[in-house]
mmCIF file with all atom_site columns, C-alpha atoms in Angstrom:
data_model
loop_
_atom_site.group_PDB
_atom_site.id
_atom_site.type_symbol
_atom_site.label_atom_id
_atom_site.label_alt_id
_atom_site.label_comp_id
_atom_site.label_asym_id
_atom_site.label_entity_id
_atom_site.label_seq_id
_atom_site.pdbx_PDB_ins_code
_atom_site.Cartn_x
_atom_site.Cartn_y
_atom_site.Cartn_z
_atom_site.occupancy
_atom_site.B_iso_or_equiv
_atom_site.pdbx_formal_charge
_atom_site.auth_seq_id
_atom_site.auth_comp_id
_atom_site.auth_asym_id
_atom_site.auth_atom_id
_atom_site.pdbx_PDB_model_num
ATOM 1   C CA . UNK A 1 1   ? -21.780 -214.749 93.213 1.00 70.00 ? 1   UNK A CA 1
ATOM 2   C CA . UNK A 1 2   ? -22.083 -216.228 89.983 1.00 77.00 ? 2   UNK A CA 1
ATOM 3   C CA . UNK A 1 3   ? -25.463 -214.545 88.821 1.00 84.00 ? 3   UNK A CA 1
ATOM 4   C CA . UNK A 1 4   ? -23.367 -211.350 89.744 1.00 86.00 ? 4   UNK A CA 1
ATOM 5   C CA . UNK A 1 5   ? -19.901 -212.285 87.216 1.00 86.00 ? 5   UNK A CA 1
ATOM 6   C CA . UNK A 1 6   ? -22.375 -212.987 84.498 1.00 88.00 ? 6   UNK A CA 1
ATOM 7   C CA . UNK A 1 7   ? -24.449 -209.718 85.068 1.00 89.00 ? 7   UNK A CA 1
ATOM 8   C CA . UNK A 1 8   ? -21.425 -208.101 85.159 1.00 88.00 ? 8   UNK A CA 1
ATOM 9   C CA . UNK A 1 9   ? -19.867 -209.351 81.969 1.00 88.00 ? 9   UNK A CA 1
ATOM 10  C CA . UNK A 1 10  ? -23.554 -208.725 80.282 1.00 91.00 ? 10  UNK A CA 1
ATOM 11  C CA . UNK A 1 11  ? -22.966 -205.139 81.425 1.00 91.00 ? 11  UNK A CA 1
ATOM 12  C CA . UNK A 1 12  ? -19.540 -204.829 80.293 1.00 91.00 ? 12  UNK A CA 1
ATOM 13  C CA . UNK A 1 13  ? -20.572 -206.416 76.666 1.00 92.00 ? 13  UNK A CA 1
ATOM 14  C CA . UNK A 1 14  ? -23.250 -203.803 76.391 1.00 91.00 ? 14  UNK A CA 1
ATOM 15  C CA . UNK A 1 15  ? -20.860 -200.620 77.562 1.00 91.00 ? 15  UNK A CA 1
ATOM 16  C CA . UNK A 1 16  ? -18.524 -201.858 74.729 1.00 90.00 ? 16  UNK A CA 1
ATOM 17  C CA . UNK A 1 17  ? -20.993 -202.253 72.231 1.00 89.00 ? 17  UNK A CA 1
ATOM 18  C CA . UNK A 1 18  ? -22.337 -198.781 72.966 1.00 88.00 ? 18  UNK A CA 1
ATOM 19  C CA . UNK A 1 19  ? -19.171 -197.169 72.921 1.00 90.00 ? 19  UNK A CA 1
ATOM 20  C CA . UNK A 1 20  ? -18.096 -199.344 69.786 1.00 88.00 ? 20  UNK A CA 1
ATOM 21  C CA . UNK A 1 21  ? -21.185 -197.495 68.184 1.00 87.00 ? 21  UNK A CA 1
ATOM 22  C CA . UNK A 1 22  ? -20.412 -194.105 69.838 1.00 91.00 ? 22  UNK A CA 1
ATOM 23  C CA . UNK A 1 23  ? -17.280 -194.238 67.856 1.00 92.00 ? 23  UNK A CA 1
ATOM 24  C CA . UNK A 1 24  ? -18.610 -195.290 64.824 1.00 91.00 ? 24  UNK A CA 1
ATOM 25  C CA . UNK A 1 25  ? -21.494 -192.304 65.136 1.00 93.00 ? 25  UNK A CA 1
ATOM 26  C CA . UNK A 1 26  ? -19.256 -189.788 65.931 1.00 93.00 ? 26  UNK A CA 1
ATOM 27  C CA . UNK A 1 27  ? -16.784 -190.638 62.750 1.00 92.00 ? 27  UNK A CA 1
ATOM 28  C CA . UNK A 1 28  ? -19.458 -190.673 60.403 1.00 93.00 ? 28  UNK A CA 1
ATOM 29  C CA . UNK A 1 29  ? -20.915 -187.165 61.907 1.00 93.00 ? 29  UNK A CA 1
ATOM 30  C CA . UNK A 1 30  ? -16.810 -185.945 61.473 1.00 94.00 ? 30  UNK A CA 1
ATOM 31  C CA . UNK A 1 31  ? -17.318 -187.509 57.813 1.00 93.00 ? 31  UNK A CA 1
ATOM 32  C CA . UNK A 1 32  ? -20.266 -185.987 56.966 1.00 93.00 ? 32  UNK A CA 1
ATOM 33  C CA . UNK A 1 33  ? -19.353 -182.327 58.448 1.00 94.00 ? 33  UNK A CA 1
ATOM 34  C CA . UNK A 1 34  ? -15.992 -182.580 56.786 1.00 94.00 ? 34  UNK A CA 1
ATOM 35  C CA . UNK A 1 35  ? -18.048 -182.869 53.303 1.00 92.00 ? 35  UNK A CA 1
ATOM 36  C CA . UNK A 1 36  ? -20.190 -180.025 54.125 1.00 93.00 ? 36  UNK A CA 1
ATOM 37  C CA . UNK A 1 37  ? -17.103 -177.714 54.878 1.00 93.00 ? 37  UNK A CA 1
ATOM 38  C CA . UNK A 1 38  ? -15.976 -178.473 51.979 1.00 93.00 ? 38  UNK A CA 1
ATOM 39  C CA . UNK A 1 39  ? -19.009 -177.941 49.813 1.00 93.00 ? 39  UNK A CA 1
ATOM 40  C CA . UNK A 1 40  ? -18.885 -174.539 51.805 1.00 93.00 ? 40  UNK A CA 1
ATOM 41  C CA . UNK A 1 41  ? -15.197 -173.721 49.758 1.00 92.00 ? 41  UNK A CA 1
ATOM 42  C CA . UNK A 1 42  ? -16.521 -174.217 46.830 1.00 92.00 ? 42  UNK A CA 1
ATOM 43  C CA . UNK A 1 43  ? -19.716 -171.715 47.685 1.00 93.00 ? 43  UNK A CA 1
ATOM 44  C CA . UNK A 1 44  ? -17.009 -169.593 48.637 1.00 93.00 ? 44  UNK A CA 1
ATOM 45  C CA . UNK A 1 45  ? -15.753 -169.405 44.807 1.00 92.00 ? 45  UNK A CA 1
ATOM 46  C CA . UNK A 1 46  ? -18.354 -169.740 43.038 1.00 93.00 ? 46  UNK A CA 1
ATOM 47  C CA . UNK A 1 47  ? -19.548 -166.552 45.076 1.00 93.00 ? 47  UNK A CA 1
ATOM 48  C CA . UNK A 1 48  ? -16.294 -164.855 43.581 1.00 92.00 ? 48  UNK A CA 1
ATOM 49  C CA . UNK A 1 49  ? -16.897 -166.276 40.150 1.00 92.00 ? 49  UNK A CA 1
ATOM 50  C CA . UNK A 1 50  ? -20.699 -164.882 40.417 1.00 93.00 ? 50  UNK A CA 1
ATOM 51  C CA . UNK A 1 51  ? -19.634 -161.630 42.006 1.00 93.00 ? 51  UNK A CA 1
ATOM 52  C CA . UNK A 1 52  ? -17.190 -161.304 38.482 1.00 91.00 ? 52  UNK A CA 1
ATOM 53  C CA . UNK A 1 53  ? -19.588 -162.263 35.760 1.00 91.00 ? 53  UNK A CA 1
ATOM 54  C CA . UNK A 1 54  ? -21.068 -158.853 35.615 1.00 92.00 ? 54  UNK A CA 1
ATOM 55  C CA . UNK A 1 55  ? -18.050 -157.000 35.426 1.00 89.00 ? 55  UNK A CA 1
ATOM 56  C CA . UNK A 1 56  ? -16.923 -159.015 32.486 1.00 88.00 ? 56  UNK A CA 1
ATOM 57  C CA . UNK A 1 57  ? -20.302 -158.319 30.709 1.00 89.00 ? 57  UNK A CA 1
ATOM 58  C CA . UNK A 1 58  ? -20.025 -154.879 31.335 1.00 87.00 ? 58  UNK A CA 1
ATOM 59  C CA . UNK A 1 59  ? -16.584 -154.133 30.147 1.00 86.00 ? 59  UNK A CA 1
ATOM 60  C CA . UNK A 1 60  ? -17.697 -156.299 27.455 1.00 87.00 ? 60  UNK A CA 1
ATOM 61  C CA . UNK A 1 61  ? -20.749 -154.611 26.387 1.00 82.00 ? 61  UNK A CA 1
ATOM 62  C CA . UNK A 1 62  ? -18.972 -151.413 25.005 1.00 78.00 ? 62  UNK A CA 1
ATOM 63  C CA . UNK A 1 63  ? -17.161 -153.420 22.382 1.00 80.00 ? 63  UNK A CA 1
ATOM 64  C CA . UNK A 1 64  ? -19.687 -156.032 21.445 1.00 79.00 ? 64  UNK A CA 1
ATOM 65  C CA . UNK A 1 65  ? -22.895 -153.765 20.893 1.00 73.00 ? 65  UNK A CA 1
ATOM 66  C CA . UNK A 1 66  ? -23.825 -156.414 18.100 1.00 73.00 ? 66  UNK A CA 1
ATOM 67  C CA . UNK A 1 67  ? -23.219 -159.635 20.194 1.00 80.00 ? 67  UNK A CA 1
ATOM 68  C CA . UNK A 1 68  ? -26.278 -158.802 22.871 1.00 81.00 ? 68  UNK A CA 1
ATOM 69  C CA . UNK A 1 69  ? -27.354 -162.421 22.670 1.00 86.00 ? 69  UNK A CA 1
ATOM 70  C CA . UNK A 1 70  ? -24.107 -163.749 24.056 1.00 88.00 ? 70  UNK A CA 1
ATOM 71  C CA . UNK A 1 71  ? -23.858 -160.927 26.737 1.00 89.00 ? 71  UNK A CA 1
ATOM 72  C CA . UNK A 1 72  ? -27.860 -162.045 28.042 1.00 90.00 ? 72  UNK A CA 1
ATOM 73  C CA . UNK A 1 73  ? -26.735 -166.011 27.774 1.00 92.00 ? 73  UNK A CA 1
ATOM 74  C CA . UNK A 1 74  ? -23.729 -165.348 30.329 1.00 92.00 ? 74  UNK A CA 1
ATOM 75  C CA . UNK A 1 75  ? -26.511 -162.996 32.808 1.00 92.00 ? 75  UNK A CA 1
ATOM 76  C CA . UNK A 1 76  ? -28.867 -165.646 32.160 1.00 94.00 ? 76  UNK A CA 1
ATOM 77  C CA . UNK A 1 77  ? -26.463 -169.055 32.902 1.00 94.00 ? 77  UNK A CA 1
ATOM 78  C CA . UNK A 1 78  ? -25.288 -166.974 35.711 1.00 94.00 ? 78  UNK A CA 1
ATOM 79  C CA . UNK A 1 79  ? -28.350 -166.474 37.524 1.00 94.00 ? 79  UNK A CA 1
ATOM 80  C CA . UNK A 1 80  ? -29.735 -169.648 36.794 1.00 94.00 ? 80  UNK A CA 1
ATOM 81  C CA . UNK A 1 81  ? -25.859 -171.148 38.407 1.00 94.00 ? 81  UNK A CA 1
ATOM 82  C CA . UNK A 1 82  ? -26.483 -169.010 41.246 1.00 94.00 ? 82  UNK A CA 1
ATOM 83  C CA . UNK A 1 83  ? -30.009 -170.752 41.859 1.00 93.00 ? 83  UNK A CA 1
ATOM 84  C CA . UNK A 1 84  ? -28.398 -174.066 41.795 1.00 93.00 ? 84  UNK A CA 1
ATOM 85  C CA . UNK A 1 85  ? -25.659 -173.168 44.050 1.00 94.00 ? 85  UNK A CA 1
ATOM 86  C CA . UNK A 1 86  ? -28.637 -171.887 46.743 1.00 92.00 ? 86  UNK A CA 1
ATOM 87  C CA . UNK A 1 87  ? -30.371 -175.176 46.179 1.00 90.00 ? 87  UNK A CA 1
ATOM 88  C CA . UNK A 1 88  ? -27.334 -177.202 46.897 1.00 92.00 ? 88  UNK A CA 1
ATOM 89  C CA . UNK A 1 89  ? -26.443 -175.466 49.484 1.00 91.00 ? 89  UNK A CA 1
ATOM 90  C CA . UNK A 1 90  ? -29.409 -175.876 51.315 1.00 90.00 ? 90  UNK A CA 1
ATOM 91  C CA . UNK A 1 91  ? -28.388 -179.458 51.094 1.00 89.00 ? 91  UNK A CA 1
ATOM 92  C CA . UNK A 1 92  ? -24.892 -179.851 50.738 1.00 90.00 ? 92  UNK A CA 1
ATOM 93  C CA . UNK A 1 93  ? -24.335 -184.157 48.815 1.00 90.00 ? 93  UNK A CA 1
ATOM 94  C CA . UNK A 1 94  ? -28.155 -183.981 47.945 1.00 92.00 ? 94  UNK A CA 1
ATOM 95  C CA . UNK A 1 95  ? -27.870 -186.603 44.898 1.00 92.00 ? 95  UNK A CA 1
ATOM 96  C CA . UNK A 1 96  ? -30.417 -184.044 42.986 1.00 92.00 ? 96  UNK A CA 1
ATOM 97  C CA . UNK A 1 97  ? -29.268 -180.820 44.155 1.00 92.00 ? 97  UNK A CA 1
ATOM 98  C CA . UNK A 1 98  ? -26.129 -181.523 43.463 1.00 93.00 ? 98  UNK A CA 1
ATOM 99  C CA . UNK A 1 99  ? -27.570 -182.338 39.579 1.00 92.00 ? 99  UNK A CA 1
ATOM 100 C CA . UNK A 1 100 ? -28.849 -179.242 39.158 1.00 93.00 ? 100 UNK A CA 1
ATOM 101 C CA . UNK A 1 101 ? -25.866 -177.092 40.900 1.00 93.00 ? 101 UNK A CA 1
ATOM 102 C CA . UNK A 1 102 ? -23.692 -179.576 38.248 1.00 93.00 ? 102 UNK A CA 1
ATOM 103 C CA . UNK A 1 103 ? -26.174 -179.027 35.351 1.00 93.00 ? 103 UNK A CA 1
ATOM 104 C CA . UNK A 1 104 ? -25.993 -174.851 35.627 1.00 94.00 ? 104 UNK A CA 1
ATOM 105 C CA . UNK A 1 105 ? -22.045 -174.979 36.096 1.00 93.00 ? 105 UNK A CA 1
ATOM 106 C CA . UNK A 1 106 ? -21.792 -176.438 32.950 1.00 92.00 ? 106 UNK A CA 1
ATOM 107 C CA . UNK A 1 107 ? -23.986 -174.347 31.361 1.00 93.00 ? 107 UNK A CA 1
ATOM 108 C CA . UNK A 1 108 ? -22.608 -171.615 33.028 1.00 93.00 ? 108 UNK A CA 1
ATOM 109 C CA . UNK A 1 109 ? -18.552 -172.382 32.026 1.00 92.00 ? 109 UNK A CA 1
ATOM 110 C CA . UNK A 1 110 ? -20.431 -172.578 28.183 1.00 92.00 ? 110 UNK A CA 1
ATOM 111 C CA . UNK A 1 111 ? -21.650 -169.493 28.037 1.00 93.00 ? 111 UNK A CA 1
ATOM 112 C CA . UNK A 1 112 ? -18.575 -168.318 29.515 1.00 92.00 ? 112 UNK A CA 1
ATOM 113 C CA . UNK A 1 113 ? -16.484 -170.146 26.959 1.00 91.00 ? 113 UNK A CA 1
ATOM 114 C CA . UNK A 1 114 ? -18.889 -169.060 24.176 1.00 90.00 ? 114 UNK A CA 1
ATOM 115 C CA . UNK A 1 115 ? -17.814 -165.269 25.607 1.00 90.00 ? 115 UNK A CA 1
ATOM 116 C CA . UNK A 1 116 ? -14.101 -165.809 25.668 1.00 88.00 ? 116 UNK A CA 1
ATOM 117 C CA . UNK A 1 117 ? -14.350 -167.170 22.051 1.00 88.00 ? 117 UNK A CA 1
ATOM 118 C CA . UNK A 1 118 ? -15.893 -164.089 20.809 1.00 86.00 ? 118 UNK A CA 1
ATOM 119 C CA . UNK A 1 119 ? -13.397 -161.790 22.498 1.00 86.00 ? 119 UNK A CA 1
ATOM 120 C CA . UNK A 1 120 ? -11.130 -163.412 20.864 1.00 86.00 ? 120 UNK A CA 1
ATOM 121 C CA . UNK A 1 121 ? -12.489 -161.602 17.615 1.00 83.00 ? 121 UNK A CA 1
ATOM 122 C CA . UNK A 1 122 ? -12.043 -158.282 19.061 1.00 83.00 ? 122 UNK A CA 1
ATOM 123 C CA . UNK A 1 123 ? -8.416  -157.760 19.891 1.00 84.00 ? 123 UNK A CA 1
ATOM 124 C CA . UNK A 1 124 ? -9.357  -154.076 21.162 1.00 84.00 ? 124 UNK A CA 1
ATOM 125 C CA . UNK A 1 125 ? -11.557 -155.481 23.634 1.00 83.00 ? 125 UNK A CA 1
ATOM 126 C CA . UNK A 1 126 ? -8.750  -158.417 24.411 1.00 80.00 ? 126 UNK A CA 1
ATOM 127 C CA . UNK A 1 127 ? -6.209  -155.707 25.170 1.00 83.00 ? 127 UNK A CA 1
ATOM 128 C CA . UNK A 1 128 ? -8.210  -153.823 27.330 1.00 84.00 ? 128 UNK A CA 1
ATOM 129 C CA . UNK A 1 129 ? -6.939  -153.689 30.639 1.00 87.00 ? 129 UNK A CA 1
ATOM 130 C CA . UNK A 1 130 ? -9.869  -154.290 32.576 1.00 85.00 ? 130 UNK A CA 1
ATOM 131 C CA . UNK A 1 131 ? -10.943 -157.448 30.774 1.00 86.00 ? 131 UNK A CA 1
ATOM 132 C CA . UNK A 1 132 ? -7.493  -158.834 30.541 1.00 86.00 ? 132 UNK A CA 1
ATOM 133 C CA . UNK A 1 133 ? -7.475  -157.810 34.682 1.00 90.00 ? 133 UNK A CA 1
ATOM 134 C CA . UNK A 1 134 ? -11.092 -159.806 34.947 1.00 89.00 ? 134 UNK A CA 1
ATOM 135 C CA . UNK A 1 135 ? -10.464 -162.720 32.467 1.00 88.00 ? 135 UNK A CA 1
ATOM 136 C CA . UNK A 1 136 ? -7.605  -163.285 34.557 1.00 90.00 ? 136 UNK A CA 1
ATOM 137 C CA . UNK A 1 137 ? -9.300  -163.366 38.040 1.00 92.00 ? 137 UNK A CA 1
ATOM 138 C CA . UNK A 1 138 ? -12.010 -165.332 36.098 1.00 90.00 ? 138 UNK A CA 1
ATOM 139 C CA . UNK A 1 139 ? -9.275  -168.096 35.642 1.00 89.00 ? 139 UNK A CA 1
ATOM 140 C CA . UNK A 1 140 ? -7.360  -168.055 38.941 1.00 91.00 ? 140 UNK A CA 1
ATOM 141 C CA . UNK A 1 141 ? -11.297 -168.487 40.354 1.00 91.00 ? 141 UNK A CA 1
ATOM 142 C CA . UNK A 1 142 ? -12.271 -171.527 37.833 1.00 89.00 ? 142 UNK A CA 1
ATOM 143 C CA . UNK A 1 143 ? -9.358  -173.044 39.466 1.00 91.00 ? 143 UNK A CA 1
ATOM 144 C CA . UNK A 1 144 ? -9.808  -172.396 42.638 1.00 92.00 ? 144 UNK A CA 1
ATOM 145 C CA . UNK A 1 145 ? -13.237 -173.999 41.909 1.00 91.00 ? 145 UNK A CA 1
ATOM 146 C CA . UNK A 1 146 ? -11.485 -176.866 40.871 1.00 91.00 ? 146 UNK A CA 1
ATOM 147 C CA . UNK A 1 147 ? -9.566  -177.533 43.773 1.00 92.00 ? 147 UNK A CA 1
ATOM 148 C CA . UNK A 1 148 ? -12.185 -177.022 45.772 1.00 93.00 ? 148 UNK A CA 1
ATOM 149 C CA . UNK A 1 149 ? -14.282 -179.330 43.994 1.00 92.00 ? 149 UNK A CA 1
ATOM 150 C CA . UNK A 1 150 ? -11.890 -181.956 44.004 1.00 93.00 ? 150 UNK A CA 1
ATOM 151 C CA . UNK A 1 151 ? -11.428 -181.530 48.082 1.00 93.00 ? 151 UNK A CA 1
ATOM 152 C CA . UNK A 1 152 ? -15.257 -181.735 47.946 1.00 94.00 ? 152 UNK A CA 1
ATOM 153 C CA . UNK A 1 153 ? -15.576 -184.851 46.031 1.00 94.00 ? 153 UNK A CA 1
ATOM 154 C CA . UNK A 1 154 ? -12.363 -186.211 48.160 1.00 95.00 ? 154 UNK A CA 1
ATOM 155 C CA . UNK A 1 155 ? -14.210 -185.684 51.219 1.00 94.00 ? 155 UNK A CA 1
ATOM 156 C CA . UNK A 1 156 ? -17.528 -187.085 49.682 1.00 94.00 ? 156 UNK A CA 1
ATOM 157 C CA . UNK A 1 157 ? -15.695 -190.550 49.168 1.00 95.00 ? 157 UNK A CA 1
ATOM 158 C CA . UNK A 1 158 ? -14.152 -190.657 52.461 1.00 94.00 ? 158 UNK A CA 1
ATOM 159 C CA . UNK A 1 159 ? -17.939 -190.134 53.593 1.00 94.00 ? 159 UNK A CA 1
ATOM 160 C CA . UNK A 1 160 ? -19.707 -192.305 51.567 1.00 94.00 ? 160 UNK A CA 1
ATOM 161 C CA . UNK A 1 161 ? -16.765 -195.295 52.140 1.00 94.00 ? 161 UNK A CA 1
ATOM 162 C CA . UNK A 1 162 ? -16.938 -195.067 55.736 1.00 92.00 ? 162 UNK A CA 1
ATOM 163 C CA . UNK A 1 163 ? -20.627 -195.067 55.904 1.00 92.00 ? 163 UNK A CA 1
ATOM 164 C CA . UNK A 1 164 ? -20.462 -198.449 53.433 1.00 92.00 ? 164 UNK A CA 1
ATOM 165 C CA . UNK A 1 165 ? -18.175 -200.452 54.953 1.00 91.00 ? 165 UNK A CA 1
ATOM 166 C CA . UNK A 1 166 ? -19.467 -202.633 57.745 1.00 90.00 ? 166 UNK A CA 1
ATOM 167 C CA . UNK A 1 167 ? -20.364 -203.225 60.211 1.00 87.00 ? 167 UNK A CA 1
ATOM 168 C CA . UNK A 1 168 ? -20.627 -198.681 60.287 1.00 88.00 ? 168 UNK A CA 1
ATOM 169 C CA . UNK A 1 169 ? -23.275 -199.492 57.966 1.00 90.00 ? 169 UNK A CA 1
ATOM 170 C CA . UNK A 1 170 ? -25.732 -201.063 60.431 1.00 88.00 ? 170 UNK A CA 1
ATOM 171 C CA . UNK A 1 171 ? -25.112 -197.866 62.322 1.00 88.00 ? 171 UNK A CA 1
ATOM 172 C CA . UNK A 1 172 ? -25.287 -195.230 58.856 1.00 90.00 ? 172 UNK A CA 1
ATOM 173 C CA . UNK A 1 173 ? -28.422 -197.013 58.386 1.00 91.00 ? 173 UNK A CA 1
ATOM 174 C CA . UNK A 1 174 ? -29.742 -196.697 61.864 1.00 89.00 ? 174 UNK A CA 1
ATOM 175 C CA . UNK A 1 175 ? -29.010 -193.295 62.110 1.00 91.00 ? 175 UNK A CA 1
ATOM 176 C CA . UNK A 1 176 ? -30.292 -192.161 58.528 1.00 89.00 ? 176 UNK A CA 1
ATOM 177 C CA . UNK A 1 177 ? -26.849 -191.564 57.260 1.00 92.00 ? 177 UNK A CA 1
ATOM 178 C CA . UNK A 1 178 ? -27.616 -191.093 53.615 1.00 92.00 ? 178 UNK A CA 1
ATOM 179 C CA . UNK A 1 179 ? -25.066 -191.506 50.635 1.00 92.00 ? 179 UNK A CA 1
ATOM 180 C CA . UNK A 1 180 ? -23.693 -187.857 49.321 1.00 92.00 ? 180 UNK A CA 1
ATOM 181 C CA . UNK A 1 181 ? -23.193 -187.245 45.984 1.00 92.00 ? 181 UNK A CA 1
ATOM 182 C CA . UNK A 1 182 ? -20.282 -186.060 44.287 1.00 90.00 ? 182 UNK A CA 1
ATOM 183 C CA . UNK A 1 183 ? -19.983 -182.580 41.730 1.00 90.00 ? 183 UNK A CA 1
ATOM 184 C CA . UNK A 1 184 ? -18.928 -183.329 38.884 1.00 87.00 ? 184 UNK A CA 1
ATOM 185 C CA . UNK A 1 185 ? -19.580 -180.581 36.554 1.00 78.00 ? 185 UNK A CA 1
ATOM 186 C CA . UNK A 1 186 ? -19.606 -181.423 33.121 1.00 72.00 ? 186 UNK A CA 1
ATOM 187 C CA . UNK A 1 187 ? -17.759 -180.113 29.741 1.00 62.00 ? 187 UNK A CA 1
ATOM 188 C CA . UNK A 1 188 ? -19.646 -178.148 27.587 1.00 51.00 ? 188 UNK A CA 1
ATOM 189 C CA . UNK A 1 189 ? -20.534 -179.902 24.119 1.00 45.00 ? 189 UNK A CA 1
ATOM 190 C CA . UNK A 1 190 ? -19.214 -176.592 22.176 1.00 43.00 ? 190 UNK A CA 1
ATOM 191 C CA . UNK A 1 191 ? -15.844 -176.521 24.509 1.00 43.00 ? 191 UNK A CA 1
ATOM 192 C CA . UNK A 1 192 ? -14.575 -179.928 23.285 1.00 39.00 ? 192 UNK A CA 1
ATOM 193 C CA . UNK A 1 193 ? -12.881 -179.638 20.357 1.00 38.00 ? 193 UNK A CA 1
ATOM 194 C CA . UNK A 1 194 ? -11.543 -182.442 18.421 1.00 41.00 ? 194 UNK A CA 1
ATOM 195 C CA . UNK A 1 195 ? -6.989  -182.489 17.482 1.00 39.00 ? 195 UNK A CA 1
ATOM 196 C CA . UNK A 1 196 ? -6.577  -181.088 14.364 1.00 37.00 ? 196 UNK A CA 1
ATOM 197 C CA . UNK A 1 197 ? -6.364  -183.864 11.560 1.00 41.00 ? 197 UNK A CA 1
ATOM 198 C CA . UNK A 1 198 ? -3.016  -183.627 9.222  1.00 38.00 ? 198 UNK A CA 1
ATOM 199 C CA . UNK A 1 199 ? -2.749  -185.190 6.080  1.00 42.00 ? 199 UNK A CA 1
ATOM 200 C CA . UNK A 1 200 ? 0.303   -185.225 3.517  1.00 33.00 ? 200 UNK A CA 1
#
């Protein structure tokens, strides 16, 4: 009778601790898919932003005959973007996929800013319908991208926190949970401009 109260007690240990780790499996698989979806928004606009670009270069093209260089920079930025977004989507919080998909944003949003600044010098082109009509989807999309980067890297920390912590750590590690990495897509050198200095 006694052999059979502590068999039973060893049993009911281990049930617990496998459903104790259940739990802690299945919130770290929630975790990790709810970083994924995520990632998939932002593939969603950067998709749009892609599926813009060439419209932009086109309208573009008729008014800046002389500025060819800056028109191939934006087709080149944006397939070499659109590489990075396949590569990181392949592998959505891939630490160096997410470097490169970060890397050809930025250079990307430059040779978009690099753009805006010269149609700036064409106030034909500026008042053209179409490219006032594009520049403006080309905004509401960067900040769409932006809010769906920052529900990315939101979801990202919850990840990466719960898969830290312990003791869901001994299980993340088990269980080849790696770390995700965030998207943080950096400002262009040319695009940061310092406050005017005043003197009297």
């Amino acid at each position: 009778m006694g052999s059979m109260l502590i068999l039973l007690v060893i049993l009911g240990i281990v049930v617990a601790f496998a459903l104790w780790a259940v739990g802690i499996y299945n919130g770290l698989v929630t975790a990790r898919n709810a970083f994924k979806n995520a990632f998939a928004q932002i593939d969603v606009q950067l998709q749009r932003r892609f599926d813009l670009i060439p419209n932009l270069v086109e309208t573009a093209k008729g008014y800046l005959a002389h500025e060819r260089g800056t028109l191939e920079a934006v087709t080149a930025a944006r397939t070499a973007a659109q590489a990075g977004l396949s590569a990181a989507k392949a592998s959505p919080g891939d630490p160096a996929a997410m470097a490169e998909l970060a890397q050809t944003q930025g250079a990307l949003n430059g040779a978009l800013g690099r753009l805006m600044v010269v149609v700036e010098a064409y106030p034909d082109l500026k008042a053209n319908q179409n490219m006032m009509q594009l520049t403006e989807e080309l905004t509401s999309t960067e900040n769409r991208v932006a809010f769906a980067r920052q529900a990315y890297n939101d979801s990202v920390m919850a990840y990466n926190n719960r898969r830290e912590v312990f003791p869901a750590s001994v299980v993340a590690g088990m269980f080849n949970f790696a770390p995700a990495a965030l998207l943080e897509i950096p400002a262009d050198k040319a695009e940061v401009r310092e406050a005017p200095k005043v003197e009297f």
